[in-house]
PDB file of C-alpha atoms in Angstrom:
ATOM      1  CA  MET A 275      29.591 -52.976 -51.294  1.00  0.00           C
ATOM      2  CA  ARG A 276      30.099 -55.671 -48.684  1.00  0.00           C
ATOM      3  CA  GLU A 277      30.456 -54.481 -45.108  1.00  0.00           C
ATOM      4  CA  VAL A 278      33.968 -55.922 -44.760  1.00  0.00           C
ATOM      5  CA  SER A 279      35.087 -54.003 -47.849  1.00  0.00           C
ATOM      6  CA  PHE A 280      33.409 -50.837 -46.594  1.00  0.00           C
ATOM      7  CA  ILE A 281      35.259 -51.020 -43.273  1.00  0.00           C
ATOM      8  CA  LYS A 282      38.563 -51.933 -44.885  1.00  0.00           C
ATOM      9  CA  GLN A 283      38.252 -49.039 -47.315  1.00  0.00           C
ATOM     10  CA  ASN A 284      37.552 -46.425 -44.631  1.00  0.00           C
ATOM     11  CA  LYS A 285      39.205 -47.786 -41.487  1.00  0.00           C
ATOM     12  CA  GLU A 286      42.445 -45.821 -41.804  1.00  0.00           C
ATOM     13  CA  LYS A 287      40.555 -42.599 -42.501  1.00  0.00           C
ATOM     14  CA  TRP A 288      38.365 -43.053 -39.427  1.00  0.00           C
ATOM     15  CA  LEU A 289      41.266 -43.901 -37.132  1.00  0.00           C
ATOM     16  CA  ALA A 290      43.274 -40.932 -38.415  1.00  0.00           C
ATOM     17  CA  PHE A 291      40.288 -38.640 -37.849  1.00  0.00           C
ATOM     18  CA  GLU A 292      39.758 -40.022 -34.346  1.00  0.00           C
ATOM     19  CA  LYS A 293      43.421 -39.457 -33.509  1.00  0.00           C
ATOM     20  CA  ALA A 294      43.318 -35.926 -34.925  1.00  0.00           C
ATOM     21  CA  ILE A 295      40.268 -35.102 -32.816  1.00  0.00           C
ATOM     22  CA  PHE A 296      41.912 -36.371 -29.640  1.00  0.00           C
ATOM     23  CA  ASN A 297      45.149 -34.451 -30.308  1.00  0.00           C
ATOM     24  CA  ASN A 298      43.343 -31.393 -31.734  1.00  0.00           C
ATOM     25  CA  ASP A 299      45.512 -31.807 -34.824  1.00  0.00           C
ATOM     26  CA  PHE A 300      43.675 -29.739 -37.458  1.00  0.00           C
ATOM     27  CA  LYS A 301      44.846 -26.819 -39.587  1.00  0.00           C
ATOM     28  CA  ASP A 302      41.594 -24.937 -39.163  1.00  0.00           C
ATOM     29  CA  ALA A 303      37.875 -25.341 -38.517  1.00  0.00           C
ATOM     30  CA  ASP A 304      37.116 -25.874 -42.206  1.00  0.00           C
ATOM     31  CA  GLU A 305      39.326 -28.968 -42.350  1.00  0.00           C
ATOM     32  CA  LEU A 306      37.631 -30.359 -39.254  1.00  0.00           C
ATOM     33  CA  ALA A 307      34.166 -29.665 -40.699  1.00  0.00           C
ATOM     34  CA  SER A 308      35.096 -31.248 -44.015  1.00  0.00           C
ATOM     35  CA  GLN A 309      36.263 -34.482 -42.407  1.00  0.00           C
ATOM     36  CA  TYR A 310      33.239 -34.432 -40.115  1.00  0.00           C
ATOM     37  CA  ILE A 311      30.931 -34.383 -43.137  1.00  0.00           C
ATOM     38  CA  HIS A 312      32.767 -37.390 -44.587  1.00  0.00           C
ATOM     39  CA  VAL A 313      32.142 -39.305 -41.347  1.00  0.00           C
ATOM     40  CA  ILE A 314      28.458 -38.310 -41.383  1.00  0.00           C
ATOM     41  CA  ASN A 315      28.160 -39.560 -44.956  1.00  0.00           C
ATOM     42  CA  ASP A 316      29.815 -42.851 -43.999  1.00  0.00           C
ATOM     43  CA  LEU A 317      27.430 -43.114 -41.044  1.00  0.00           C
ATOM     44  CA  ALA A 318      24.397 -42.556 -43.285  1.00  0.00           C
ATOM     45  CA  TYR A 319      25.689 -45.180 -45.721  1.00  0.00           C
ATOM     46  CA  ALA A 320      26.251 -47.708 -42.935  1.00  0.00           C
ATOM     47  CA  GLN A 321      22.772 -47.060 -41.472  1.00  0.00           C
ATOM     48  CA  THR A 322      21.257 -47.723 -44.897  1.00  0.00           C
ATOM     49  CA  TYR A 323      23.157 -50.845 -45.928  1.00  0.00           C
ATOM     50  CA  TYR A 324      24.365 -52.334 -42.624  1.00  0.00           C
ATOM     51  CA  PRO A 325      21.605 -51.393 -40.119  1.00  0.00           C
ATOM     52  CA  LYS A 326      22.678 -53.961 -37.508  1.00  0.00           C
ATOM     53  CA  SER A 327      26.414 -53.401 -37.756  1.00  0.00           C
ATOM     54  CA  LYS A 328      28.576 -52.332 -34.832  1.00  0.00           C
ATOM     55  CA  VAL A 329      30.293 -49.880 -37.151  1.00  0.00           C
ATOM     56  CA  ILE A 330      27.223 -47.636 -36.771  1.00  0.00           C
ATOM     57  CA  VAL A 331      27.879 -47.328 -33.031  1.00  0.00           C
ATOM     58  CA  TYR A 332      31.524 -46.455 -33.681  1.00  0.00           C
ATOM     59  CA  LEU A 333      30.706 -43.835 -36.327  1.00  0.00           C
ATOM     60  CA  ASN A 334      28.001 -42.335 -34.103  1.00  0.00           C
ATOM     61  CA  GLN A 335      30.545 -41.875 -31.314  1.00  0.00           C
ATOM     62  CA  LEU A 336      33.112 -40.463 -33.734  1.00  0.00           C
ATOM     63  CA  ALA A 337      30.566 -38.007 -35.133  1.00  0.00           C
ATOM     64  CA  ALA A 338      29.599 -36.896 -31.622  1.00  0.00           C
ATOM     65  CA  LYS A 339      33.238 -36.247 -30.707  1.00  0.00           C
ATOM     66  CA  ALA A 340      33.757 -34.287 -33.924  1.00  0.00           C
ATOM     67  CA  PHE A 341      30.640 -32.213 -33.356  1.00  0.00           C
ATOM     68  CA  GLN A 342      31.841 -31.275 -29.873  1.00  0.00           C
ATOM     69  CA  LYS A 343      35.156 -30.125 -31.359  1.00  0.00           C
ATOM     70  CA  ILE A 344      33.414 -28.118 -34.089  1.00  0.00           C
ATOM     71  CA  TYR A 345      31.093 -26.513 -31.594  1.00  0.00           C
ATOM     72  CA  LYS A 346      34.057 -25.355 -29.555  1.00  0.00           C
ATOM     73  CA  THR A 347      35.809 -23.822 -32.568  1.00  0.00           C
ATOM     74  CA  LYS A 348      32.870 -21.722 -33.737  1.00  0.00           C
ATOM     75  CA  ARG A 349      33.830 -18.105 -33.054  1.00  0.00           C
ATOM     76  CA  GLU A 350      30.248 -17.005 -32.658  1.00  0.00           C
ATOM     77  CA  ASP A 351      29.855 -19.348 -29.716  1.00  0.00           C
ATOM     78  CA  SER A 352      31.102 -16.855 -27.137  1.00  0.00           C
ATOM     79  CA  ASN A 353      29.394 -18.351 -24.097  1.00  0.00           C
ATOM     80  CA  ARG A 354      31.441 -21.415 -23.237  1.00  0.00           C
ATOM     81  CA  LEU A 355      29.407 -22.090 -20.099  1.00  0.00           C
ATOM     82  CA  VAL A 356      26.115 -22.274 -21.986  1.00  0.00           C
ATOM     83  CA  SER A 357      27.521 -24.547 -24.684  1.00  0.00           C
ATOM     84  CA  PHE A 358      28.922 -26.861 -22.023  1.00  0.00           C
ATOM     85  CA  TRP A 359      25.496 -27.693 -20.581  1.00  0.00           C
ATOM     86  CA  LYS A 360      23.501 -27.159 -23.766  1.00  0.00           C
ATOM     87  CA  THR A 361      25.533 -29.303 -26.148  1.00  0.00           C
ATOM     88  CA  GLU A 362      28.761 -30.795 -24.836  1.00  0.00           C
ATOM     89  CA  VAL A 363      27.447 -32.674 -21.801  1.00  0.00           C
ATOM     90  CA  PRO A 364      24.338 -34.056 -23.591  1.00  0.00           C
ATOM     91  CA  LEU A 365      26.545 -35.403 -26.388  1.00  0.00           C
ATOM     92  CA  ILE A 366      28.832 -37.048 -23.841  1.00  0.00           C
ATOM     93  CA  CYS A 367      25.801 -38.556 -22.087  1.00  0.00           C
ATOM     94  CA  TYR A 368      24.581 -39.941 -25.398  1.00  0.00           C
ATOM     95  CA  GLN A 369      27.983 -41.382 -26.235  1.00  0.00           C
ATOM     96  CA  TYR A 370      28.358 -42.987 -22.785  1.00  0.00           C
ATOM     97  CA  ARG A 371      24.663 -43.705 -22.185  1.00  0.00           C
ATOM     98  CA  ARG A 372      25.334 -47.378 -21.495  1.00  0.00           C
ATOM     99  CA  PHE A 373      27.321 -46.419 -18.394  1.00  0.00           C
ATOM    100  CA  ILE A 374      24.376 -44.352 -17.176  1.00  0.00           C
ATOM    101  CA  TYR A 375      22.039 -47.299 -17.758  1.00  0.00           C
ATOM    102  CA  VAL A 376      24.396 -49.636 -15.899  1.00  0.00           C
ATOM    103  CA  ALA A 377      24.609 -47.170 -12.995  1.00  0.00           C
ATOM    104  CA  PHE A 378      20.808 -47.130 -12.753  1.00  0.00           C
ATOM    105  CA  ILE A 379      20.605 -50.922 -12.887  1.00  0.00           C
ATOM    106  CA  ILE A 380      23.118 -51.126 -10.035  1.00  0.00           C
ATOM    107  CA  PHE A 381      21.205 -48.449  -8.120  1.00  0.00           C
ATOM    108  CA  PHE A 382      17.865 -50.241  -8.332  1.00  0.00           C
ATOM    109  CA  ALA A 383      19.437 -53.624  -7.560  1.00  0.00           C
ATOM    110  CA  PHE A 384      21.234 -52.404  -4.421  1.00  0.00           C
ATOM    111  CA  THR A 385      18.229 -50.397  -3.225  1.00  0.00           C
ATOM    112  CA  PHE A 386      16.058 -53.486  -3.615  1.00  0.00           C
ATOM    113  CA  ILE A 387      18.607 -55.508  -1.638  1.00  0.00           C
ATOM    114  CA  GLY A 388      18.481 -52.892   1.128  1.00  0.00           C
ATOM    115  CA  ALA A 389      14.685 -53.053   1.308  1.00  0.00           C
ATOM    116  CA  ILE A 390      14.584 -56.867   1.233  1.00  0.00           C
ATOM    117  CA  SER A 391      17.278 -57.075   3.913  1.00  0.00           C
ATOM    118  CA  ALA A 392      15.323 -54.712   6.155  1.00  0.00           C
ATOM    119  CA  ALA A 393      12.164 -56.749   5.584  1.00  0.00           C
ATOM    120  CA  ASN A 394      13.830 -60.001   6.609  1.00  0.00           C
ATOM    121  CA  ASP A 395      15.988 -58.781   9.479  1.00  0.00           C
ATOM    122  CA  GLY A 396      14.462 -56.621  12.177  1.00  0.00           C
ATOM    123  CA  GLU A 397      17.873 -55.309  13.270  1.00  0.00           C
ATOM    124  CA  PHE A 398      19.174 -54.552   9.786  1.00  0.00           C
ATOM    125  CA  VAL A 399      17.945 -50.938   9.737  1.00  0.00           C
ATOM    126  CA  ARG A 400      19.611 -50.245  13.070  1.00  0.00           C
ATOM    127  CA  SER A 401      22.872 -51.752  11.850  1.00  0.00           C
ATOM    128  CA  ILE A 402      22.813 -49.434   8.824  1.00  0.00           C
ATOM    129  CA  LEU A 403      21.391 -46.202  10.251  1.00  0.00           C
ATOM    130  CA  GLY A 404      22.406 -46.543  13.886  1.00  0.00           C
ATOM    131  CA  ASP A 405      20.289 -46.811  17.032  1.00  0.00           C
ATOM    132  CA  ASP A 406      20.183 -43.068  17.697  1.00  0.00           C
ATOM    133  CA  TYR A 407      18.812 -42.232  14.268  1.00  0.00           C
ATOM    134  CA  VAL A 408      16.240 -45.035  14.325  1.00  0.00           C
ATOM    135  CA  ASN A 409      15.068 -44.125  17.832  1.00  0.00           C
ATOM    136  CA  MET A 410      14.773 -40.473  16.831  1.00  0.00           C
ATOM    137  CA  SER A 411      12.748 -41.442  13.740  1.00  0.00           C
ATOM    138  CA  ILE A 412      10.412 -43.590  15.840  1.00  0.00           C
ATOM    139  CA  GLU A 413       9.858 -40.666  18.222  1.00  0.00           C
ATOM    140  CA  ASN A 414       9.092 -38.390  15.253  1.00  0.00           C
ATOM    141  CA  ILE A 415       6.621 -40.925  13.835  1.00  0.00           C
ATOM    142  CA  GLU A 416       4.846 -41.226  17.176  1.00  0.00           C
ATOM    143  CA  ALA A 417       4.684 -37.427  17.347  1.00  0.00           C
ATOM    144  CA  GLY A 418       2.967 -37.370  13.963  1.00  0.00           C
ATOM    145  CA  ASP A 419       5.855 -35.937  11.909  1.00  0.00           C
ATOM    146  CA  PRO A 420       7.930 -38.781  10.344  1.00  0.00           C
ATOM    147  CA  VAL A 421      10.370 -36.472   8.558  1.00  0.00           C
ATOM    148  CA  ALA A 422      10.851 -33.951  11.371  1.00  0.00           C
ATOM    149  CA  VAL A 423      14.593 -34.566  11.125  1.00  0.00           C
ATOM    150  CA  TYR A 424      14.647 -32.220   8.130  1.00  0.00           C
ATOM    151  CA  LYS A 425      13.385 -29.380  10.333  1.00  0.00           C
ATOM    152  CA  SER A 426      16.477 -29.396  12.516  1.00  0.00           C
ATOM    153  CA  GLY A 427      18.930 -26.562  12.046  1.00  0.00           C
ATOM    154  CA  SER A 428      18.534 -23.273  10.183  1.00  0.00           C
ATOM    155  CA  ASN A 429      17.547 -23.016   6.539  1.00  0.00           C
ATOM    156  CA  TRP A 430      20.901 -21.730   5.366  1.00  0.00           C
ATOM    157  CA  GLY A 431      22.882 -23.979   7.684  1.00  0.00           C
ATOM    158  CA  SER A 432      21.056 -27.057   6.420  1.00  0.00           C
ATOM    159  CA  PHE A 433      21.381 -25.960   2.797  1.00  0.00           C
ATOM    160  CA  ILE A 434      25.128 -25.367   2.998  1.00  0.00           C
ATOM    161  CA  GLY A 435      25.903 -28.443   5.097  1.00  0.00           C
ATOM    162  CA  ILE A 436      23.800 -30.810   2.985  1.00  0.00           C
ATOM    163  CA  THR A 437      25.113 -29.431  -0.304  1.00  0.00           C
ATOM    164  CA  ILE A 438      28.752 -29.746   0.756  1.00  0.00           C
ATOM    165  CA  ASN A 439      28.166 -33.318   1.927  1.00  0.00           C
ATOM    166  CA  ASN A 440      26.440 -34.316  -1.324  1.00  0.00           C
ATOM    167  CA  LEU A 441      29.175 -32.709  -3.415  1.00  0.00           C
ATOM    168  CA  LYS A 442      31.763 -34.617  -1.380  1.00  0.00           C
ATOM    169  CA  VAL A 443      29.931 -37.917  -1.924  1.00  0.00           C
ATOM    170  CA  GLY A 444      29.741 -37.316  -5.663  1.00  0.00           C
ATOM    171  CA  ILE A 445      33.389 -36.343  -6.007  1.00  0.00           C
ATOM    172  CA  ILE A 446      34.589 -39.307  -3.922  1.00  0.00           C
ATOM    173  CA  SER A 447      32.363 -41.660  -5.916  1.00  0.00           C
ATOM    174  CA  PHE A 448      33.967 -40.419  -9.134  1.00  0.00           C
ATOM    175  CA  ILE A 449      37.559 -40.462  -7.875  1.00  0.00           C
ATOM    176  CA  LEU A 450      37.223 -44.017  -6.543  1.00  0.00           C
ATOM    177  CA  GLY A 451      36.404 -45.091 -10.078  1.00  0.00           C
ATOM    178  CA  VAL A 452      40.182 -45.143 -10.558  1.00  0.00           C
ATOM    179  CA  PHE A 453      40.127 -48.603  -8.939  1.00  0.00           C
ATOM    180  CA  GLY A 454      38.516 -50.129 -11.998  1.00  0.00           C
ATOM    181  CA  GLY A 455      35.112 -48.788 -10.969  1.00  0.00           C
ATOM    182  CA  ILE A 456      34.994 -50.962  -7.840  1.00  0.00           C
ATOM    183  CA  GLY A 457      35.303 -47.986  -5.498  1.00  0.00           C
ATOM    184  CA  THR A 458      32.429 -46.241  -7.255  1.00  0.00           C
ATOM    185  CA  VAL A 459      30.228 -49.318  -6.978  1.00  0.00           C
ATOM    186  CA  TYR A 460      31.050 -49.530  -3.264  1.00  0.00           C
ATOM    187  CA  ILE A 461      29.942 -45.918  -2.655  1.00  0.00           C
ATOM    188  CA  LEU A 462      26.754 -46.562  -4.616  1.00  0.00           C
ATOM    189  CA  PHE A 463      26.214 -49.767  -2.637  1.00  0.00           C
ATOM    190  CA  LYS A 464      26.448 -47.952   0.711  1.00  0.00           C
ATOM    191  CA  ASN A 465      24.013 -45.225  -0.327  1.00  0.00           C
ATOM    192  CA  CYS A 466      21.537 -47.603  -1.960  1.00  0.00           C
ATOM    193  CA  ILE A 467      21.450 -50.034   0.964  1.00  0.00           C
ATOM    194  CA  MET A 468      20.814 -47.066   3.253  1.00  0.00           C
ATOM    195  CA  LEU A 469      18.051 -45.729   0.992  1.00  0.00           C
ATOM    196  CA  GLY A 470      16.325 -49.105   0.580  1.00  0.00           C
ATOM    197  CA  SER A 471      16.372 -49.943   4.279  1.00  0.00           C
ATOM    198  CA  PHE A 472      15.364 -46.381   5.222  1.00  0.00           C
ATOM    199  CA  GLN A 473      12.316 -46.419   2.958  1.00  0.00           C
ATOM    200  CA  TYR A 474      11.277 -49.884   4.113  1.00  0.00           C
ATOM    201  CA  PHE A 475      11.522 -48.703   7.706  1.00  0.00           C
ATOM    202  CA  PHE A 476       8.870 -46.057   7.013  1.00  0.00           C
ATOM    203  CA  TYR A 477       6.770 -48.592   5.105  1.00  0.00           C
ATOM    204  CA  GLU A 478       6.868 -50.930   8.082  1.00  0.00           C
ATOM    205  CA  LYS A 479       5.734 -48.073  10.368  1.00  0.00           C
ATOM    206  CA  ASP A 480       2.789 -47.288   8.022  1.00  0.00           C
ATOM    207  CA  VAL A 481       4.076 -43.817   7.143  1.00  0.00           C
ATOM    208  CA  PHE A 482       5.571 -44.615   3.747  1.00  0.00           C
ATOM    209  CA  TRP A 483       3.544 -41.982   1.876  1.00  0.00           C
ATOM    210  CA  GLU A 484       4.434 -39.290   4.408  1.00  0.00           C
ATOM    211  CA  SER A 485       8.110 -40.171   4.047  1.00  0.00           C
ATOM    212  CA  VAL A 486       7.922 -40.084   0.240  1.00  0.00           C
ATOM    213  CA  ARG A 487       6.320 -36.628   0.306  1.00  0.00           C
ATOM    214  CA  GLY A 488       9.164 -35.380   2.445  1.00  0.00           C
ATOM    215  CA  ILE A 489      12.277 -37.256   1.360  1.00  0.00           C
ATOM    216  CA  TRP A 490      11.740 -37.141  -2.392  1.00  0.00           C
ATOM    217  CA  ILE A 491      11.101 -33.399  -2.606  1.00  0.00           C
ATOM    218  CA  HIS A 492      14.879 -33.064  -2.537  1.00  0.00           C
ATOM    219  CA  GLY A 493      15.714 -36.726  -3.092  1.00  0.00           C
ATOM    220  CA  ALA A 494      14.579 -36.855  -6.720  1.00  0.00           C
ATOM    221  CA  MET A 495      17.465 -34.641  -7.822  1.00  0.00           C
ATOM    222  CA  GLU A 496      19.862 -35.689  -5.069  1.00  0.00           C
ATOM    223  CA  ILE A 497      19.647 -39.435  -5.709  1.00  0.00           C
ATOM    224  CA  PHE A 498      19.506 -39.062  -9.493  1.00  0.00           C
ATOM    225  CA  ALA A 499      22.664 -36.926  -9.373  1.00  0.00           C
ATOM    226  CA  ILE A 500      24.443 -39.568  -7.295  1.00  0.00           C
ATOM    227  CA  VAL A 501      23.642 -42.181  -9.950  1.00  0.00           C
ATOM    228  CA  ILE A 502      24.989 -39.937 -12.730  1.00  0.00           C
ATOM    229  CA  GLU A 503      28.141 -39.308 -10.676  1.00  0.00           C
ATOM    230  CA  ALA A 504      28.508 -43.069 -10.303  1.00  0.00           C
ATOM    231  CA  ALA A 505      28.273 -43.391 -14.087  1.00  0.00           C
ATOM    232  CA  ALA A 506      31.162 -40.906 -14.354  1.00  0.00           C
ATOM    233  CA  GLY A 507      33.185 -43.092 -11.978  1.00  0.00           C
ATOM    234  CA  LEU A 508      32.403 -46.176 -14.048  1.00  0.00           C
ATOM    235  CA  ILE A 509      33.593 -44.365 -17.186  1.00  0.00           C
ATOM    236  CA  LEU A 510      36.862 -43.574 -15.404  1.00  0.00           C
ATOM    237  CA  GLY A 511      37.246 -47.205 -14.354  1.00  0.00           C
ATOM    238  CA  ALA A 512      36.456 -48.513 -17.843  1.00  0.00           C
ATOM    239  CA  SER A 513      39.040 -46.181 -19.388  1.00  0.00           C
ATOM    240  CA  ILE A 514      41.694 -48.014 -17.367  1.00  0.00           C
ATOM    241  CA  LEU A 515      40.398 -51.543 -17.868  1.00  0.00           C
ATOM    242  CA  PHE A 516      39.421 -51.217 -21.530  1.00  0.00           C
ATOM    243  CA  PRO A 517      41.708 -48.754 -23.371  1.00  0.00           C
ATOM    244  CA  ASN A 518      40.665 -50.097 -26.808  1.00  0.00           C
ATOM    245  CA  THR A 519      42.893 -48.605 -29.540  1.00  0.00           C
ATOM    246  CA  TYR A 520      44.526 -46.096 -27.176  1.00  0.00           C
ATOM    247  CA  SER A 521      47.417 -46.613 -24.815  1.00  0.00           C
ATOM    248  CA  ARG A 522      46.233 -47.085 -21.232  1.00  0.00           C
ATOM    249  CA  THR A 523      47.592 -43.657 -20.267  1.00  0.00           C
ATOM    250  CA  VAL A 524      45.850 -41.848 -23.110  1.00  0.00           C
ATOM    251  CA  SER A 525      42.636 -43.759 -22.458  1.00  0.00           C
ATOM    252  CA  PHE A 526      42.787 -42.860 -18.757  1.00  0.00           C
ATOM    253  CA  LYS A 527      43.269 -39.163 -19.536  1.00  0.00           C
ATOM    254  CA  GLN A 528      40.329 -39.216 -21.904  1.00  0.00           C
ATOM    255  CA  GLY A 529      38.152 -41.097 -19.385  1.00  0.00           C
ATOM    256  CA  ALA A 530      39.115 -38.695 -16.596  1.00  0.00           C
ATOM    257  CA  LYS A 531      38.328 -35.670 -18.744  1.00  0.00           C
ATOM    258  CA  THR A 532      34.962 -37.098 -19.780  1.00  0.00           C
ATOM    259  CA  GLY A 533      34.098 -38.160 -16.239  1.00  0.00           C
ATOM    260  CA  VAL A 534      34.953 -34.753 -14.788  1.00  0.00           C
ATOM    261  CA  LYS A 535      32.645 -33.055 -17.276  1.00  0.00           C
ATOM    262  CA  ILE A 536      29.765 -35.342 -16.306  1.00  0.00           C
ATOM    263  CA  LEU A 537      30.559 -34.829 -12.628  1.00  0.00           C
ATOM    264  CA  ILE A 538      30.549 -31.034 -12.986  1.00  0.00           C
ATOM    265  CA  SER A 539      27.248 -31.178 -14.877  1.00  0.00           C
ATOM    266  CA  THR A 540      25.556 -32.629 -11.767  1.00  0.00           C
ATOM    267  CA  PHE A 541      26.571 -29.754  -9.502  1.00  0.00           C
ATOM    268  CA  PRO A 542      23.598 -27.471 -10.322  1.00  0.00           C
ATOM    269  CA  PHE A 543      21.235 -30.338  -9.521  1.00  0.00           C
ATOM    270  CA  THR A 544      23.094 -31.048  -6.287  1.00  0.00           C
ATOM    271  CA  PHE A 545      22.829 -27.375  -5.297  1.00  0.00           C
ATOM    272  CA  SER A 546      19.119 -27.415  -6.176  1.00  0.00           C
ATOM    273  CA  ALA A 547      18.571 -30.536  -4.069  1.00  0.00           C
ATOM    274  CA  GLY A 548      20.402 -28.902  -1.155  1.00  0.00           C
ATOM    275  CA  PHE A 549      18.232 -25.800  -1.467  1.00  0.00           C
ATOM    276  CA  LEU A 550      15.045 -27.864  -1.510  1.00  0.00           C
ATOM    277  CA  GLU A 551      16.157 -29.885   1.506  1.00  0.00           C
ATOM    278  CA  GLY A 552      17.167 -26.798   3.457  1.00  0.00           C
ATOM    279  CA  PHE A 553      14.210 -24.568   2.623  1.00  0.00           C
ATOM    280  CA  ILE A 554      11.280 -26.651   1.309  1.00  0.00           C
ATOM    281  CA  THR A 555      11.342 -30.226   2.655  1.00  0.00           C
ATOM    282  CA  ARG A 556      10.810 -29.028   6.245  1.00  0.00           C
ATOM    283  CA  TYR A 557       7.306 -27.905   5.256  1.00  0.00           C
ATOM    284  CA  SER A 558       6.303 -31.126   3.490  1.00  0.00           C
ATOM    285  CA  ASN A 559       3.897 -32.235   6.216  1.00  0.00           C
ATOM    286  CA  ILE A 560       1.867 -29.016   6.085  1.00  0.00           C
ATOM    287  CA  MET A 561       1.872 -28.279   2.351  1.00  0.00           C
ATOM    288  CA  PRO A 562      -0.981 -29.572   0.135  1.00  0.00           C
ATOM    289  CA  TYR A 563      -0.519 -33.008  -1.420  1.00  0.00           C
ATOM    290  CA  TRP A 564      -0.652 -31.575  -4.933  1.00  0.00           C
ATOM    291  CA  LEU A 565       2.207 -29.200  -4.148  1.00  0.00           C
ATOM    292  CA  SER A 566       4.587 -31.783  -2.666  1.00  0.00           C
ATOM    293  CA  VAL A 567       3.835 -34.288  -5.422  1.00  0.00           C
ATOM    294  CA  GLY A 568       4.148 -31.517  -8.016  1.00  0.00           C
ATOM    295  CA  ILE A 569       7.599 -30.558  -6.752  1.00  0.00           C
ATOM    296  CA  ILE A 570       8.735 -34.193  -6.797  1.00  0.00           C
ATOM    297  CA  LEU A 571       7.448 -34.823 -10.337  1.00  0.00           C
ATOM    298  CA  THR A 572       8.851 -31.531 -11.630  1.00  0.00           C
ATOM    299  CA  THR A 573      12.347 -32.019 -10.222  1.00  0.00           C
ATOM    300  CA  LEU A 574      12.426 -35.643 -11.338  1.00  0.00           C
ATOM    301  CA  SER A 575      11.214 -34.694 -14.826  1.00  0.00           C
ATOM    302  CA  ILE A 576      13.845 -31.966 -15.246  1.00  0.00           C
ATOM    303  CA  ILE A 577      16.845 -34.123 -14.373  1.00  0.00           C
ATOM    304  CA  THR A 578      15.435 -37.155 -16.226  1.00  0.00           C
ATOM    305  CA  TYR A 579      14.902 -35.098 -19.359  1.00  0.00           C
ATOM    306  CA  TYR A 580      18.390 -33.625 -19.233  1.00  0.00           C
ATOM    307  CA  TYR A 581      20.303 -36.888 -18.839  1.00  0.00           C
ATOM    308  CA  LEU A 582      18.069 -39.477 -20.510  1.00  0.00           C
ATOM    309  CA  ILE A 583      16.026 -37.713 -23.208  1.00  0.00           C
ATOM    310  CA  TYR A 584      17.720 -34.466 -24.246  1.00  0.00           C
ATOM    311  CA  PRO A 585      20.968 -36.219 -25.332  1.00  0.00           C
ATOM    312  CA  PHE A 586      19.017 -38.152 -27.965  1.00  0.00           C
ATOM    313  CA  LYS A 587      17.529 -34.918 -29.311  1.00  0.00           C
ATOM    314  CA  ILE A 588      20.968 -33.335 -29.650  1.00  0.00           C
ATOM    315  CA  GLN A 589      22.393 -36.437 -31.320  1.00  0.00           C
ATOM    316  CA  LYS A 590      19.455 -36.503 -33.732  1.00  0.00           C
ATOM    317  CA  GLN A 591      20.122 -32.887 -34.678  1.00  0.00           C
ATOM    318  CA  ILE A 592      23.686 -33.825 -35.532  1.00  0.00           C
ATOM    319  CA  THR A 593      22.817 -36.759 -37.766  1.00  0.00           C
ATOM    320  CA  GLN A 594      19.990 -34.909 -39.520  1.00  0.00           C
ATOM    321  CA  SER A 595      21.817 -31.596 -39.962  1.00  0.00           C
ATOM    322  CA  PRO A 596      25.441 -32.420 -40.827  1.00  0.00           C
ATOM    323  CA  LEU A 597      26.250 -29.148 -42.577  1.00  0.00           C
ATOM    324  CA  LEU A 598      27.310 -26.761 -39.856  1.00  0.00           C
ATOM    325  CA  HIS A 599      28.056 -23.155 -40.835  1.00  0.00           C
ATOM    326  CA  HIS A 600      31.411 -21.665 -40.003  1.00  0.00           C
ATOM    327  CA  PRO A 601      32.560 -18.053 -40.050  1.00  0.00           C
TER     328      PRO A 601
END
């Protein structure tokens, strides 16, 4: 069958299924599962005969949405909280993975700009971080402890204050996505310019490695979470700018709901980063190299796996095991 005929033959069925999923318009779980299997079969057919077609992307997204709905309706799934992080969020991250990739591209680009700006303008770091902070950092470097700033305050006070601030940044970054994503990009720009110039400052003072050992113990999760939160803001912005087959209002509601779920999924990582910064980072200059590097690699690996690798494993399980059992 030609691809055009295949699409024409099934288009109405797919659109009706997509609408039913969005409106939760199903008689029971069996009807949902039955239509889901039809979509999976269409997806397998398209992958076989039209491997480069855009219809595969559409059917993949439709299948992911259906699987999320099925997973919610299974009566044996009593722990909603576990299913949220175990299945629902990874499927959303797979479906919207391009937004995550774009957020990372923006992150690296702006961070690079911050570093280059600091390298070419001796006053740039001061204009970004302020004279007091730069002078304090220079004093700490001369005293032999470049990241002594993380030792100020009590453990619990630092943990709570830092965590609240990071949560606030993430939430604001997401909410500002309502301005077509521009607000989100601005928040990411501010943080990335600060990060790039900050790291170059330590490089210029010949204490780059010492700063990495300290900053990235908590920064691996903290910065990664900020990028994911930016992706959520971009999804919100795109739902307004590009409603596709939905009305702009319906598209916005769907984008907001999806973005909030991604935002919430970052909270455990933000709390973990706050804990590390409040209780662990302050000892970075006296702990063995292998321990500080081990913490950085472990935290980075965990959050990288969850958002960039695990979603593909869940999606693969869906496409390879379409027959889900219902009570």
